[in-house]
Coordinates of C-alpha atoms and ligand atoms in Angstrom, one line a residue:
X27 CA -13.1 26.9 -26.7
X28 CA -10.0 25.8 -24.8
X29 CA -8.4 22.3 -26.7
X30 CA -9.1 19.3 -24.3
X31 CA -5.5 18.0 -25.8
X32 CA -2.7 17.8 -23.5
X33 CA 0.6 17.4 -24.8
X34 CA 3.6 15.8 -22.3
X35 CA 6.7 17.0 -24.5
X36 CA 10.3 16.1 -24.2
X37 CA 10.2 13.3 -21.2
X38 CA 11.5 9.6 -21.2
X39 CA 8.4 7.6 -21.1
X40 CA 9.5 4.5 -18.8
X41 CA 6.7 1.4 -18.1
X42 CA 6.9 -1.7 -16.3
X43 CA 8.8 -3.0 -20.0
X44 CA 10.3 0.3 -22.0
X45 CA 12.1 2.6 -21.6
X46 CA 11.8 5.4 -24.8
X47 CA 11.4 9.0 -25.7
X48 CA 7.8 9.7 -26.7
X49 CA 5.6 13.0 -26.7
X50 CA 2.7 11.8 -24.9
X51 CA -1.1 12.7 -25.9
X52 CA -4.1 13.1 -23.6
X53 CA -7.6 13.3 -25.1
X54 CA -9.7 14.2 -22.2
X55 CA -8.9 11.5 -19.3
X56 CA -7.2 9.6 -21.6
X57 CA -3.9 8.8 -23.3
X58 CA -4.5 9.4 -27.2
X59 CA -1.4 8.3 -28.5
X60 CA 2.8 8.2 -28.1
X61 CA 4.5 10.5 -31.0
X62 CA 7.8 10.7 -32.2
X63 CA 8.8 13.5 -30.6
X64 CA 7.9 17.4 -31.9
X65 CA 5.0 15.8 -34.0
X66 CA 2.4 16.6 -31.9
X67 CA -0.9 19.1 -32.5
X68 CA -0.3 22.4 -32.0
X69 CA -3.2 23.4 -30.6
X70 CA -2.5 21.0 -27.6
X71 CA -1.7 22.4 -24.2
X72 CA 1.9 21.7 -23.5
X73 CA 3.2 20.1 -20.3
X74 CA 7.1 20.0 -20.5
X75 CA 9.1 16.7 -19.1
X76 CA 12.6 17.9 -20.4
X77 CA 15.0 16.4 -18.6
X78 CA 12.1 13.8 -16.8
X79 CA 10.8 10.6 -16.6
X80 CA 7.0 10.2 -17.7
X81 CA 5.5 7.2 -15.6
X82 CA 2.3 5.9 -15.0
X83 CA 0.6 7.2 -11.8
X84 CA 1.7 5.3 -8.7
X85 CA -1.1 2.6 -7.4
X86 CA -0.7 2.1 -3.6
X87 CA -3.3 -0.9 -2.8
X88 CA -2.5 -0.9 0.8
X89 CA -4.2 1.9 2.9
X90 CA -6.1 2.8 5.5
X91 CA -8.4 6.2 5.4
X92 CA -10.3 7.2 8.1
X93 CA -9.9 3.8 9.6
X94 CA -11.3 3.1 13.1
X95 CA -8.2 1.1 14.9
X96 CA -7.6 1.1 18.3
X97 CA -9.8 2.9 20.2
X98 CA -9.1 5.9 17.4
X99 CA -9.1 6.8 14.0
X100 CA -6.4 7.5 11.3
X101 CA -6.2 10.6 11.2
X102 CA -6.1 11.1 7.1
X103 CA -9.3 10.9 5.8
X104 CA -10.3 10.6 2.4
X105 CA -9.1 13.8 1.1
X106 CA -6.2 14.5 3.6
X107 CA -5.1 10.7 2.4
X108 CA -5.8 11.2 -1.0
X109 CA -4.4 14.6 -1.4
X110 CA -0.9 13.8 0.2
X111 CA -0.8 10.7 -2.7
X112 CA -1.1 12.8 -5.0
X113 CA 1.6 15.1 -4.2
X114 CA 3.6 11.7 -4.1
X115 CA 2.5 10.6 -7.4
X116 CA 0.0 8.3 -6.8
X117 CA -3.1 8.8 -8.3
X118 CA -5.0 5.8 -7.8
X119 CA -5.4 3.7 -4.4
X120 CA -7.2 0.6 -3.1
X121 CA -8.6 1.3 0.6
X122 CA -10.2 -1.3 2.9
X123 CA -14.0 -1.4 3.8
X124 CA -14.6 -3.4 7.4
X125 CA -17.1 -5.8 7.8
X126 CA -18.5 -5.5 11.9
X127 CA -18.7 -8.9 13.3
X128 CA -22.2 -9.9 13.1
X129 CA -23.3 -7.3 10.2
X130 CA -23.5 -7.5 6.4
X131 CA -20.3 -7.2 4.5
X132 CA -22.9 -4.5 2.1
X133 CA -22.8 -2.4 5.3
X134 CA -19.4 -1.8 5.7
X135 CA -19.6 -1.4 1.9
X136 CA -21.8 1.7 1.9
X137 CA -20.2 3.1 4.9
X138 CA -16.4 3.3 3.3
X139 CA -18.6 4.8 -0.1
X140 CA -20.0 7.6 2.2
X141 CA -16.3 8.0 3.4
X142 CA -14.8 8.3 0.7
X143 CA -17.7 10.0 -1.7
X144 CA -17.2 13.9 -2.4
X145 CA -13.8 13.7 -0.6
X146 CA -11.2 11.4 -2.3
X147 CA -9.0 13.5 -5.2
X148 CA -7.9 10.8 -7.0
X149 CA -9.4 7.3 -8.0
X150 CA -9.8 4.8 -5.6
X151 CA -11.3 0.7 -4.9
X152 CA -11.7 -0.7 -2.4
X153 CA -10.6 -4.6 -0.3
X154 CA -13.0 -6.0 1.8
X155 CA -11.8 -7.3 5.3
X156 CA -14.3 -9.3 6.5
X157 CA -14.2 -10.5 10.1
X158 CA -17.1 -13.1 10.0
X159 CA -17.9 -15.1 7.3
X160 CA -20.9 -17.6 8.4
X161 CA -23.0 -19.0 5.7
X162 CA -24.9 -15.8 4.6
X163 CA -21.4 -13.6 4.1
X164 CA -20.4 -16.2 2.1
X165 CA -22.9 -15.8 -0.3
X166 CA -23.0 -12.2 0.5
X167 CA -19.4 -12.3 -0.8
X168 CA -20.6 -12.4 -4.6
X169 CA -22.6 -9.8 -4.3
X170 CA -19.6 -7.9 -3.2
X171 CA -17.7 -8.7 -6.2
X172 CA -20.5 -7.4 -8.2
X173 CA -19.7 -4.2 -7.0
X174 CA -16.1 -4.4 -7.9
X175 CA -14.8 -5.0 -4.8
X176 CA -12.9 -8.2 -6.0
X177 CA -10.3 -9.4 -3.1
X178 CA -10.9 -9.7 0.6
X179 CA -8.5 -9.2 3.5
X180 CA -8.5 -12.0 6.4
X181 CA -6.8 -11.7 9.7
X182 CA -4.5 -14.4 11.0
X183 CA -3.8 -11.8 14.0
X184 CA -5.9 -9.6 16.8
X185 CA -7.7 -12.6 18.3
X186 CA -11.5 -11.2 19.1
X187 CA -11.2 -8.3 17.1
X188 CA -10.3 -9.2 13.5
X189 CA -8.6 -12.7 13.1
X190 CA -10.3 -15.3 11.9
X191 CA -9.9 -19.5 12.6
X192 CA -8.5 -21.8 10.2
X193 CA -11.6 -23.4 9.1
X194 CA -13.4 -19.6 8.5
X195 CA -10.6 -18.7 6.4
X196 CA -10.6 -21.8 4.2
X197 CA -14.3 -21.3 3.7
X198 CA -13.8 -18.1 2.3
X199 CA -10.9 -18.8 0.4
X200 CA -12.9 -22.0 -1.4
X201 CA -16.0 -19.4 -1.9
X202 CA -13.1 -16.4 -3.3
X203 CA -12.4 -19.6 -5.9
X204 CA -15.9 -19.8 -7.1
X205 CA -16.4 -16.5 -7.4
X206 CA -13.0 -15.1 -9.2
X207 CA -11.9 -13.0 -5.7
X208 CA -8.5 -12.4 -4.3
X209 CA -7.5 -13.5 -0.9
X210 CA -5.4 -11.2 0.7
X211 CA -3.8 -12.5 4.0
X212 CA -2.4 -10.7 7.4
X213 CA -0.2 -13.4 7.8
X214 CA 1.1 -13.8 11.9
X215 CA 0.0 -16.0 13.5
X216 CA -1.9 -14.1 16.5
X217 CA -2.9 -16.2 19.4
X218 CA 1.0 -16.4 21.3
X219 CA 1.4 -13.3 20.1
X220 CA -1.6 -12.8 22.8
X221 CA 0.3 -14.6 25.1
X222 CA 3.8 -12.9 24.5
X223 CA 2.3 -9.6 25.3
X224 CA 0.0 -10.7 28.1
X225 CA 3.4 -11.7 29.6
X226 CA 5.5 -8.6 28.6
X227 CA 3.1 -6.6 30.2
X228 CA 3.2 -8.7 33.2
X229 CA 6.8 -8.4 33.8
X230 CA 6.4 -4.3 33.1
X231 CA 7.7 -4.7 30.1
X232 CA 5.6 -1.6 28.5
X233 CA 7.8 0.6 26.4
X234 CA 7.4 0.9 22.3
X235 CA 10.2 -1.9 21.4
X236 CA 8.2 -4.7 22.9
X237 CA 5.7 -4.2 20.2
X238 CA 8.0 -5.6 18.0
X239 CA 9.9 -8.0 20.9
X240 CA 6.8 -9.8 21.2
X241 CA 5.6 -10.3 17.5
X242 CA 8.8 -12.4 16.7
X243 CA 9.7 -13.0 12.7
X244 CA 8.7 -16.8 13.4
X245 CA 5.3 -15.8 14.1
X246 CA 4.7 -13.9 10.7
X247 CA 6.8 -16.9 9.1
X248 CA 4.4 -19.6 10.6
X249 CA 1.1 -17.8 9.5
X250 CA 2.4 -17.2 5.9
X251 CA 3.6 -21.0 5.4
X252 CA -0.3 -21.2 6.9
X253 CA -1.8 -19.3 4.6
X254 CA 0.0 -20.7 1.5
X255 CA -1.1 -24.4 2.7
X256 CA -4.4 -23.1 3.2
X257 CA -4.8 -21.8 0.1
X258 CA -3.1 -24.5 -1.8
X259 CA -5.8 -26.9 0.0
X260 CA -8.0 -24.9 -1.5
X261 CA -6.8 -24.4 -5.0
X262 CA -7.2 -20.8 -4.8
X263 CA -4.1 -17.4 -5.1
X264 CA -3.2 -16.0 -2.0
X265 CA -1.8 -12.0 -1.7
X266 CA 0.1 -11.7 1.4
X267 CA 0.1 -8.1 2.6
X268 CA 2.5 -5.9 4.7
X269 CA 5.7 -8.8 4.6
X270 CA 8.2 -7.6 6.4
X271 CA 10.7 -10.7 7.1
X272 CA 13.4 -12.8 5.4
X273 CA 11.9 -16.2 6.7
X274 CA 8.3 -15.3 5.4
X275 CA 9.5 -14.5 2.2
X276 CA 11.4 -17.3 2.0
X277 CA 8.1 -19.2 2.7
X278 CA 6.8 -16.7 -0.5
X279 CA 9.7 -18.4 -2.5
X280 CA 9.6 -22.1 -1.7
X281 CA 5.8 -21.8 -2.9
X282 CA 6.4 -20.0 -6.1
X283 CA 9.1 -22.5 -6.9
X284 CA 6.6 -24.7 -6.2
X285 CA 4.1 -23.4 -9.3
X286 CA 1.5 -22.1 -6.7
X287 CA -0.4 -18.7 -7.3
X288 CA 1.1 -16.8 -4.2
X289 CA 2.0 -12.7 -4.4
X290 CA 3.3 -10.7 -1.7
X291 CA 3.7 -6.8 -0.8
X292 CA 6.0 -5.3 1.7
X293 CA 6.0 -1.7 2.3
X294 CA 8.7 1.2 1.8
X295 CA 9.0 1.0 6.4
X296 CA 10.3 -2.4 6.3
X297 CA 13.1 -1.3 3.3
X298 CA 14.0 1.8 5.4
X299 CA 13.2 1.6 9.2
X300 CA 14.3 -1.3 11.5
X301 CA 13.6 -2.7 14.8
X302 CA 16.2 0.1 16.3
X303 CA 13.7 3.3 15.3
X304 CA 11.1 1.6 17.9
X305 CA 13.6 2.0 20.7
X306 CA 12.8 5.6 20.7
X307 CA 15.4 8.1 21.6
X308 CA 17.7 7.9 24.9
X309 CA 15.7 10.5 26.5
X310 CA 12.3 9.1 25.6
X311 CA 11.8 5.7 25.0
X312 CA 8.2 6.4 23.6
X313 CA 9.2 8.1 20.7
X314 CA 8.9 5.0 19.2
X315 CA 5.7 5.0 19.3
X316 CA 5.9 7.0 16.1
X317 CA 7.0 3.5 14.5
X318 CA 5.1 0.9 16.0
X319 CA 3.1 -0.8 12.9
X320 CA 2.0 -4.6 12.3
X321 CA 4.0 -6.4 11.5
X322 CA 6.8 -4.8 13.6
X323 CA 9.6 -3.0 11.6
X324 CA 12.4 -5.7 11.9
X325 CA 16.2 -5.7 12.5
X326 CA 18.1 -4.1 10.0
X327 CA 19.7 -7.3 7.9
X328 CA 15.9 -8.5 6.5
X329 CA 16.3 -5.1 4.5
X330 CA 18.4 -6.8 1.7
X331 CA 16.5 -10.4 1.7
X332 CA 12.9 -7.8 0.7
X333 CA 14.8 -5.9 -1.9
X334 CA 16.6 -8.9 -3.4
X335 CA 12.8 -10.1 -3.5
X336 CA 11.3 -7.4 -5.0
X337 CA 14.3 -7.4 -7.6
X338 CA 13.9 -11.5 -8.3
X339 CA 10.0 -10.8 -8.8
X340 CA 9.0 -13.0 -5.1
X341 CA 7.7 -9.6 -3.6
X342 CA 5.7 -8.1 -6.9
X343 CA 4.4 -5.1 -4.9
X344 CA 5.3 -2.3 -2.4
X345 CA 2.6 -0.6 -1.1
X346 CA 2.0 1.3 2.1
X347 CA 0.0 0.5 4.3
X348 CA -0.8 3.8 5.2
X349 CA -2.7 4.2 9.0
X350 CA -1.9 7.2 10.2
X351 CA -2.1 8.5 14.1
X352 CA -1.1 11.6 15.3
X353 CA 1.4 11.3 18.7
X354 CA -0.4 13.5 20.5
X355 CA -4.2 12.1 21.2
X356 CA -3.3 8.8 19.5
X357 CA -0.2 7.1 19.4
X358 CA 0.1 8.7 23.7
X359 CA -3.3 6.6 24.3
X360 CA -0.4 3.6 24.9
X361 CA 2.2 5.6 26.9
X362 CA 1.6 3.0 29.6
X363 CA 1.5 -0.1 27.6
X364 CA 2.8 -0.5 24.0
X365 CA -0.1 -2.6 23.4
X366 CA -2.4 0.1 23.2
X367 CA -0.6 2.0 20.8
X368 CA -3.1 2.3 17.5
X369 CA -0.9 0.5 14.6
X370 CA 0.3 1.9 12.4
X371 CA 2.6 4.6 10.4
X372 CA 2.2 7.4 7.5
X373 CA 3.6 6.5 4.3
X374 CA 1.2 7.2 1.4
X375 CA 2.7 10.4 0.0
X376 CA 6.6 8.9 0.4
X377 CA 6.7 5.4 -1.4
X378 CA 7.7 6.5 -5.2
X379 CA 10.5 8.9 -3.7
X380 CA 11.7 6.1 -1.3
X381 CA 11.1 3.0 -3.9
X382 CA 13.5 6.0 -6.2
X383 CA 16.0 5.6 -4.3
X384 CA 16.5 1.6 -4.8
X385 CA 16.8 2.9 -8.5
X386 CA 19.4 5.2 -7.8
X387 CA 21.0 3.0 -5.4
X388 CA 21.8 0.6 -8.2
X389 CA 19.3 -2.0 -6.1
X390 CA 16.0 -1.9 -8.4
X391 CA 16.2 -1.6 -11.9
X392 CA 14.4 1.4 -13.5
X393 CA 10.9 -0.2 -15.2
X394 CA 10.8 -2.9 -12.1
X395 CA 10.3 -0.1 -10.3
X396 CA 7.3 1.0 -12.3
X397 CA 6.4 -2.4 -12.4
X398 CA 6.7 -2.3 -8.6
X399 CA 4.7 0.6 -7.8
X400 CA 1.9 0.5 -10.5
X401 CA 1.9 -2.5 -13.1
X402 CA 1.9 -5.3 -11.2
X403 CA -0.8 -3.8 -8.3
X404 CA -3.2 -2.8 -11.4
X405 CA -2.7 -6.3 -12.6
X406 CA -3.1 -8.3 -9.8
X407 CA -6.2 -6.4 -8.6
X408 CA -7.6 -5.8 -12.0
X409 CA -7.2 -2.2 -13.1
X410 CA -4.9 -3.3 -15.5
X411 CA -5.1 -1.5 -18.5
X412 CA -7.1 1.4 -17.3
X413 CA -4.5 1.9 -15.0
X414 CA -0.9 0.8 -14.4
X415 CA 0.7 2.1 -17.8
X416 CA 1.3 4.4 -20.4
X417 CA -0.4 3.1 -23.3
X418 CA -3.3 4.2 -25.8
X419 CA -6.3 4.1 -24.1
X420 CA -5.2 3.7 -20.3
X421 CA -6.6 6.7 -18.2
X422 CA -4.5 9.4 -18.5
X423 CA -3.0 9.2 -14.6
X424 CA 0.9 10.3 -15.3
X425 CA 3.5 11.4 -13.3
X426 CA 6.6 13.4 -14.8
X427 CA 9.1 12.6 -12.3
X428 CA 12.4 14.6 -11.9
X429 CA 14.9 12.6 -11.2
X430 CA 17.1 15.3 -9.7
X431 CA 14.3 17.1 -7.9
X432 CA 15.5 17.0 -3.9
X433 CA 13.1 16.5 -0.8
X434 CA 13.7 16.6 2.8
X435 CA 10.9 14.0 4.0
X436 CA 10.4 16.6 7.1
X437 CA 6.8 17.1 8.1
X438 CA 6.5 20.8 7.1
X439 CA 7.5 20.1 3.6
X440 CA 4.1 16.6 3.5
X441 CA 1.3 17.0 3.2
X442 CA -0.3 13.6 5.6
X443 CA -2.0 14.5 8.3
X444 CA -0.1 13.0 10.7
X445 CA 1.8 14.9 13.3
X446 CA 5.1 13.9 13.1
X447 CA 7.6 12.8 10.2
X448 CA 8.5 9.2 9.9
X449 CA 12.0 10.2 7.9
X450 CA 12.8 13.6 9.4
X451 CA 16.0 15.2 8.2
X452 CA 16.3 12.2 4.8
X453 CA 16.4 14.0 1.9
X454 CA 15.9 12.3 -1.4
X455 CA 16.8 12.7 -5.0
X456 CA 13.7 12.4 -7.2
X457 CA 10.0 13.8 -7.3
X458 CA 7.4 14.7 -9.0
X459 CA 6.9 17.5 -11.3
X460 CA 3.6 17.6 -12.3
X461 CA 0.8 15.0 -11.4
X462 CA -2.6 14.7 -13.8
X463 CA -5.2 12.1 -12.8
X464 CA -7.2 11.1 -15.6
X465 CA -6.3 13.9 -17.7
X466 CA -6.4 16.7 -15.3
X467 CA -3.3 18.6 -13.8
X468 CA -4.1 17.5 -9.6
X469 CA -0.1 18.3 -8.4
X470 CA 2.3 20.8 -10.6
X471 CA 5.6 22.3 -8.7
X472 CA 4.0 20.8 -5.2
X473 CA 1.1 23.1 -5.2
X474 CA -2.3 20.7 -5.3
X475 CA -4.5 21.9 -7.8
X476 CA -6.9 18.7 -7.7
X477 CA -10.0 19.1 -6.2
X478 CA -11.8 16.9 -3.2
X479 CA -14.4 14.7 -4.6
X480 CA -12.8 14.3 -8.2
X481 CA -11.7 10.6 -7.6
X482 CA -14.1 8.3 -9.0
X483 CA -14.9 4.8 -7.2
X484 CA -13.3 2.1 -9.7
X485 CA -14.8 -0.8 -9.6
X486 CA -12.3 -3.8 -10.3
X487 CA -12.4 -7.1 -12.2
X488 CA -12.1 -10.2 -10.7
X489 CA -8.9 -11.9 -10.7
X490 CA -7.1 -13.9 -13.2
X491 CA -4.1 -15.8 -13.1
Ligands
URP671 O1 0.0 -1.5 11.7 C1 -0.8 -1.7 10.8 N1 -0.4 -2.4 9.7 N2 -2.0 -1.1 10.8 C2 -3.1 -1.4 9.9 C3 -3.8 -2.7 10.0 C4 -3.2 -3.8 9.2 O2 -3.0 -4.9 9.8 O3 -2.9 -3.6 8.0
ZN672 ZN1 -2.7 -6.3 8.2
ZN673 ZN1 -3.0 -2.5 6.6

């Protein structure tokens, strides 16, 4: 019989605190032990990291698979999505189920299982976004927690759609208190933004750039001083997701200063892209389409406010926020008004190479960026130990990244669905080798060797402070 033992020989193990050389284990799905190097069994398979960094498997808690948005639907599903993560080292991810107004947050429970069951290749939780929260969801929310499903997303934005009042999302922020949950907050304040497009519109202002031109930085700023009053009222922590802006993270910072329990996430398009990629090109303004995401990528100079942030520990997270549409079909259903373009932009297979980059650029230190893109998202949203390090006993999700491994994030060389590239032509320095998720080999050399339907559903602990 072949020996279950793996054996990850040569590499630099690096977590969110250490940085060492280690041969590393794997007993089944899970890390056995860390040996001096050369001691290990020699009836263990060998996986070579000569030359490599051996990290934990990315976490991406930010994305959206097979996501109904705008009159459309991402166009990753679960094993698209899942399969282009792991290809870019992540091997575990927290999705979003949707509560319908006027239905059962259990609903939209079982119908992101049945989405994601038999399809997603690597592990995978889920947030809850609930969009009504009268009396019996906020009981209902417990039950959802029982099911490991232990932070909620509420809307500030899309007024009759998604966002929710002031007095709905203190409600469920006092219930999130009783019941250990995590709040996590789309933080703009929507209804002007109503009237800013209404207006842009009016005056035939209908090309991509107003997307961002009328979701100004003051409106994201506003909803996440908002949200952190609400939840101090409340006594609860608040996550804000997607931050994009200098002025909301400064709101980020004058509350942590402050003591309170606040985290934040930005995401790899608002380190990279700016305000200018939504202008399009001179021949065709809708090209920036391709970009248009909420919150709106932002002039160029908030770019060194979010990675001082994430360097100074204000921003702990970057995720993705991965919603994918295709141009063609999707992204042209808003060719005569930027306000129907579905939101949102590919990412999930691209954040460890990008985030790489700040650590070769001298601009993120090499475990913060471990910390960045796997420790701190297990901890916060309680996968932490199982997942989020190298240690005995986590699952064995490892990546062994070469650091002078080259990409050209062009769309023939990804694997997301998506029909266009949102880097073309950037090539970056750094990549992964070889991919296991919980002990099995799922990306080696860029050829997938995972299967669809692997991933288990993980179901989360509540949150602690
Ligand atoms: O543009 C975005 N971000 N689309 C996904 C929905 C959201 O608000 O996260
Ligand atoms: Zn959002
Ligand atoms: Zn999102």
């Amino acid at each position: 019989m072949a020996s279950k033992l793996k054996l990850i020989t040569g590499g630099t193990v690096v977590t969110a605190s250490d940085t060492f050389a280690a041969d590393v284990l794997i007993d089944g799905a899970r890390i056995a032990a860390l040996l001096t190097p050369g001691t290990g069994p020699a009836d263990a398979e060998r996986l070579d990291a000569k030359g490599c960094l051996v990290i934990p498997g990315g976490i991406d808690a930010h994305t959206h698979l097979d996501m109904p948005f705008g009159g459309t639907t991402s166009v990753d599903d679960f094993e698209t999505g899942t399969i282009a993560a792991a290809h870019g080292g992540t091997t575990t991810i927290i999705d979003f189920a949707i509560q319908t107004k006027g239905t059962s947050l259990k609903l939209a429970l079982d119908t992101w299982h049945a989405k994601a069951e038999g399809k997603a290749a690597i592990d995978y939780g889920f947030h809850m976004i609930a969009t009504d929260v009268p009396p019996a969801a906020l009981s209902e929310m417990a039950d959802i927690v029982g099911e490991g499903v232990t932070s909620f997303k509420l809307f500030m934005a899309y007024p009759g759609v998604l966002l929710l009042d002031d007095q709905s999302i203190f409600r469920a922020m006092l219930r999130a208190g009783e019941i250990g949950a995590l709040i996590c907050m789309h933080a703009e304040t929507g209804l002007p933004i109503d009237v800013l497009v209404e207006r842009a519109l009016a005056a035939g202002k209908t090309a991509p750039i107003y997307h961002a031109l009328t979701r100004p930085e003051v409106a994201e700023a506003t909803g996440t001083e908002r949200a952190i009053a609400l939840a101090e009222m409340a006594d609860v922590p608040v996550y804000i997701v997607h931050l994009s802006a200098q002025r909301a993270l400064e709101r980020v910072m004058e509350a942590r200063d402050r003591g309170l329990h606040v985290y934040a996430e930005t995401c790899p398009q608002y380190l990279f892209l700016s305000e200018d990629d939504l202008r399009g090109t001179p021949d065709d303004p809708f090209e920036g389409a391709k970009y248009v995401c909420t919150p709106p990528l932002r002039p160029k100079h908030h770019h060194e406010h979010l990675w001082r942030g994430l360097r100074t520990y204000d921003l702990q997270v970057v995720s993705t926020d991965h919603c994918p549409f295709c141009m063609k079909g999707q992204k042209e259903l808003g060719r005569d008004s930027f306000a129907k373009i579905p939101n949102g932009m590919p990412g999930i297979e691209t954040r460890l190479h990008l985030l790489y980059e700040g650590v070769r650029e001298g601009k993120l230190p090499l475990n913060r960026f471990v910390e960045i893109t796997s420790t701190a998202p297990a901890k916060i949203f309680g996968l932490y130990p199982q997942k989020g390090t190298i240690a005995v006993g986590s699952d064995a999700d490892v990546v062994i990244w070469d650091p002078e491994k080259r990409l050209t994030l062009d769309k023939e060389n990804l694997h997301m669905r998506v029909d266009y590239a949102a880097y073309p032509g950037k090539t970056v320095i750094g990549a992964p080798r070889t991919v296991l998720s919980r002990g099995d080999v799922v990306v080696d050399q860029g050829k997938f060797l995972g299967q669809a339907g692997r991933g288990n559903f993980i179901r989360r602990r509540t949150f602690s402070r």
